[in-house]
CSV table of C-alpha atoms in Angstrom, one decimal:
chain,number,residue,atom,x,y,z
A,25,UNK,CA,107.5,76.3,127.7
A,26,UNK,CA,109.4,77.9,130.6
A,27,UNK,CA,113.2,78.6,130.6
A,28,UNK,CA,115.8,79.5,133.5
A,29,UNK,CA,117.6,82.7,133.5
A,30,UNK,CA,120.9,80.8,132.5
A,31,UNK,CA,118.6,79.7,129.4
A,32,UNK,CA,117.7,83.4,128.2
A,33,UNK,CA,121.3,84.8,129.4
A,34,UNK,CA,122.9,82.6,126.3
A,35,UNK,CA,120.4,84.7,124.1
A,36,UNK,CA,122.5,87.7,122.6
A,37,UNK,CA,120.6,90.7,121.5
A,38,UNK,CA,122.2,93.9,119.9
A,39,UNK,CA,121.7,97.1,118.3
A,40,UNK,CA,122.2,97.3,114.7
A,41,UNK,CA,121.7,99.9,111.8
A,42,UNK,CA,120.7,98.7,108.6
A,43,UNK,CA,123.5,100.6,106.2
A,44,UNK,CA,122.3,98.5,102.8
A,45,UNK,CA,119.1,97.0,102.0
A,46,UNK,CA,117.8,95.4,98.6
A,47,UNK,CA,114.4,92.7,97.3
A,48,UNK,CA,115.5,89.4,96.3
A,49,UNK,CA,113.7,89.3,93.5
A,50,UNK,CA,110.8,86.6,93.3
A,51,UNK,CA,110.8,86.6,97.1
A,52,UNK,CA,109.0,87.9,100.1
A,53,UNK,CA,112.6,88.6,101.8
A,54,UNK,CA,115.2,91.3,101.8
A,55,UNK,CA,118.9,91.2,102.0
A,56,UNK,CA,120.2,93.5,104.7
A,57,UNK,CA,123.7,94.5,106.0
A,58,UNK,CA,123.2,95.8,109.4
A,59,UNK,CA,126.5,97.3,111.7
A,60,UNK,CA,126.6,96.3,114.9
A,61,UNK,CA,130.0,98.8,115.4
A,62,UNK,CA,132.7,96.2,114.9
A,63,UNK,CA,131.2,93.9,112.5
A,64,UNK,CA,129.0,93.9,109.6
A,65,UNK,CA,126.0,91.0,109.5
A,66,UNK,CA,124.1,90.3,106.1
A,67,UNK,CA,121.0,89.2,107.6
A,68,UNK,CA,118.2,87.5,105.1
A,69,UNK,CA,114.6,88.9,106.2
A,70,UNK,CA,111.0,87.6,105.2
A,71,UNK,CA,109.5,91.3,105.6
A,72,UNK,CA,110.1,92.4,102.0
A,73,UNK,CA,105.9,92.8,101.7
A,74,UNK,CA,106.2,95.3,104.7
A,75,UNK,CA,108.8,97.2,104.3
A,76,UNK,CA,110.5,98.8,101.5
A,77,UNK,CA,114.6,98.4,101.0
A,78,UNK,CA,114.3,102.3,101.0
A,79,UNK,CA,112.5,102.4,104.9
A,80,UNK,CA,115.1,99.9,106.0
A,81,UNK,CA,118.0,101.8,105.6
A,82,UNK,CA,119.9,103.9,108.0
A,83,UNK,CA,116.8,102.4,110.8
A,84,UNK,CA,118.1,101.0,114.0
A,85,UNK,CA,116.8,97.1,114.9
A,86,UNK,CA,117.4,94.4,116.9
A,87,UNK,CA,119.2,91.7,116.1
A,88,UNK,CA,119.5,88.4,117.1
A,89,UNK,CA,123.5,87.7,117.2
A,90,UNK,CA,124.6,84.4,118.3
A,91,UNK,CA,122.0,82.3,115.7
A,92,UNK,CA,123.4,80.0,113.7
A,93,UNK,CA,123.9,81.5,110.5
A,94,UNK,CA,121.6,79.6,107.9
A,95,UNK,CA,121.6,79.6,103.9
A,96,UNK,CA,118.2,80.8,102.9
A,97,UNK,CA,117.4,81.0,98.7
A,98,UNK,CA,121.4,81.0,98.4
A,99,UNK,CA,122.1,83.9,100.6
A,100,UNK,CA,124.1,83.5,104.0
A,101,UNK,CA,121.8,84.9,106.8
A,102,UNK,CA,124.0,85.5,110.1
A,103,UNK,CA,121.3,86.6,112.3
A,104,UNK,CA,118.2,87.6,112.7
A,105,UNK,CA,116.2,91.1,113.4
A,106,UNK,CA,113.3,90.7,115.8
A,107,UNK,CA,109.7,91.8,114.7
A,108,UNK,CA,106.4,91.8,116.6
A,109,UNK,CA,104.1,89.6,115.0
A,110,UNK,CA,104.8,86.1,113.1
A,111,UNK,CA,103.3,84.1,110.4
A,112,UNK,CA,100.3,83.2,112.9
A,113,UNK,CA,99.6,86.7,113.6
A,114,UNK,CA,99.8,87.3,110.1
A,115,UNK,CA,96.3,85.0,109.3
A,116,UNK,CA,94.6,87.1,111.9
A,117,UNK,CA,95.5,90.3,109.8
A,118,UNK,CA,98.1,91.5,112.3
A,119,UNK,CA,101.4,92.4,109.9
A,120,UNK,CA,104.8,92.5,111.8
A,121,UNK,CA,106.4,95.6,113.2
A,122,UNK,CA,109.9,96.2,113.8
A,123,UNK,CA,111.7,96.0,117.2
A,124,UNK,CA,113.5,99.3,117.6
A,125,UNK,CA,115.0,100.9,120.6
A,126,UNK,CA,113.5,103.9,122.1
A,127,UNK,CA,116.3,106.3,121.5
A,128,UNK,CA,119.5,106.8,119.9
A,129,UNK,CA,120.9,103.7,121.3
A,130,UNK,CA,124.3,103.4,119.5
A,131,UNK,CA,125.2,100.8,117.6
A,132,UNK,CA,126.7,97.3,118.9
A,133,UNK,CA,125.1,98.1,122.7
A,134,UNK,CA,123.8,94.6,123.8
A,135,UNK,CA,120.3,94.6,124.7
A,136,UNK,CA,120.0,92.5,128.2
């Protein structure tokens, strides 16, 4: 499916650092703060079988802003971090990998 440049300019990407990270227990997810600079997101995250809460802290992602939050297992998810690498990839054998800038970009700078 295509989409016009109006269609990907309502998409809003930022820069966040992870500052907390922790397993729901009995799940594949972790529960994440992440600071985009003014705000503070707790973003729900299916990639607890990847990495540890311990690797997640203090990296830098990319997150997904303007999603419509969404109650997953009883948790509030208000975003979304962007990975390489979904469930189909995952059958082949391919796990996901992390979206990160190339740099120290600092945090809350939109990624367009």
């Amino acid at each position: 499916m295509e989409i016009t440049i109006d269609d990907f300019q309502k998409v809003e990407m930022k820069v966040g650092i992870v500052t907390e990270a922790e397993r729901i227990e009995g799940t594949r997810l972790l529960k994440l703060k992440v600071s985009l600079g003014e705000e503070i997101r707790q973003i729900i995250s299916g990639i607890a079988e990847y990495y540890t809460p311990e690797q997640m802290v203090n990296k830098r992602v990319i997150v997904l802003v303007n999603l419509k939050p969404r109650v997953i297992r009883g948790y509030e998810s208000q975003g979304m971090i962007l990975a390489a690498g979904c469930k189909e990839d995952e059958q082949k054998g391919i796990k996901p990998v992390l979206l990160v800038p190339d740099g120290e970009v600092p945090q809350g700078t939109r990624i367009c």
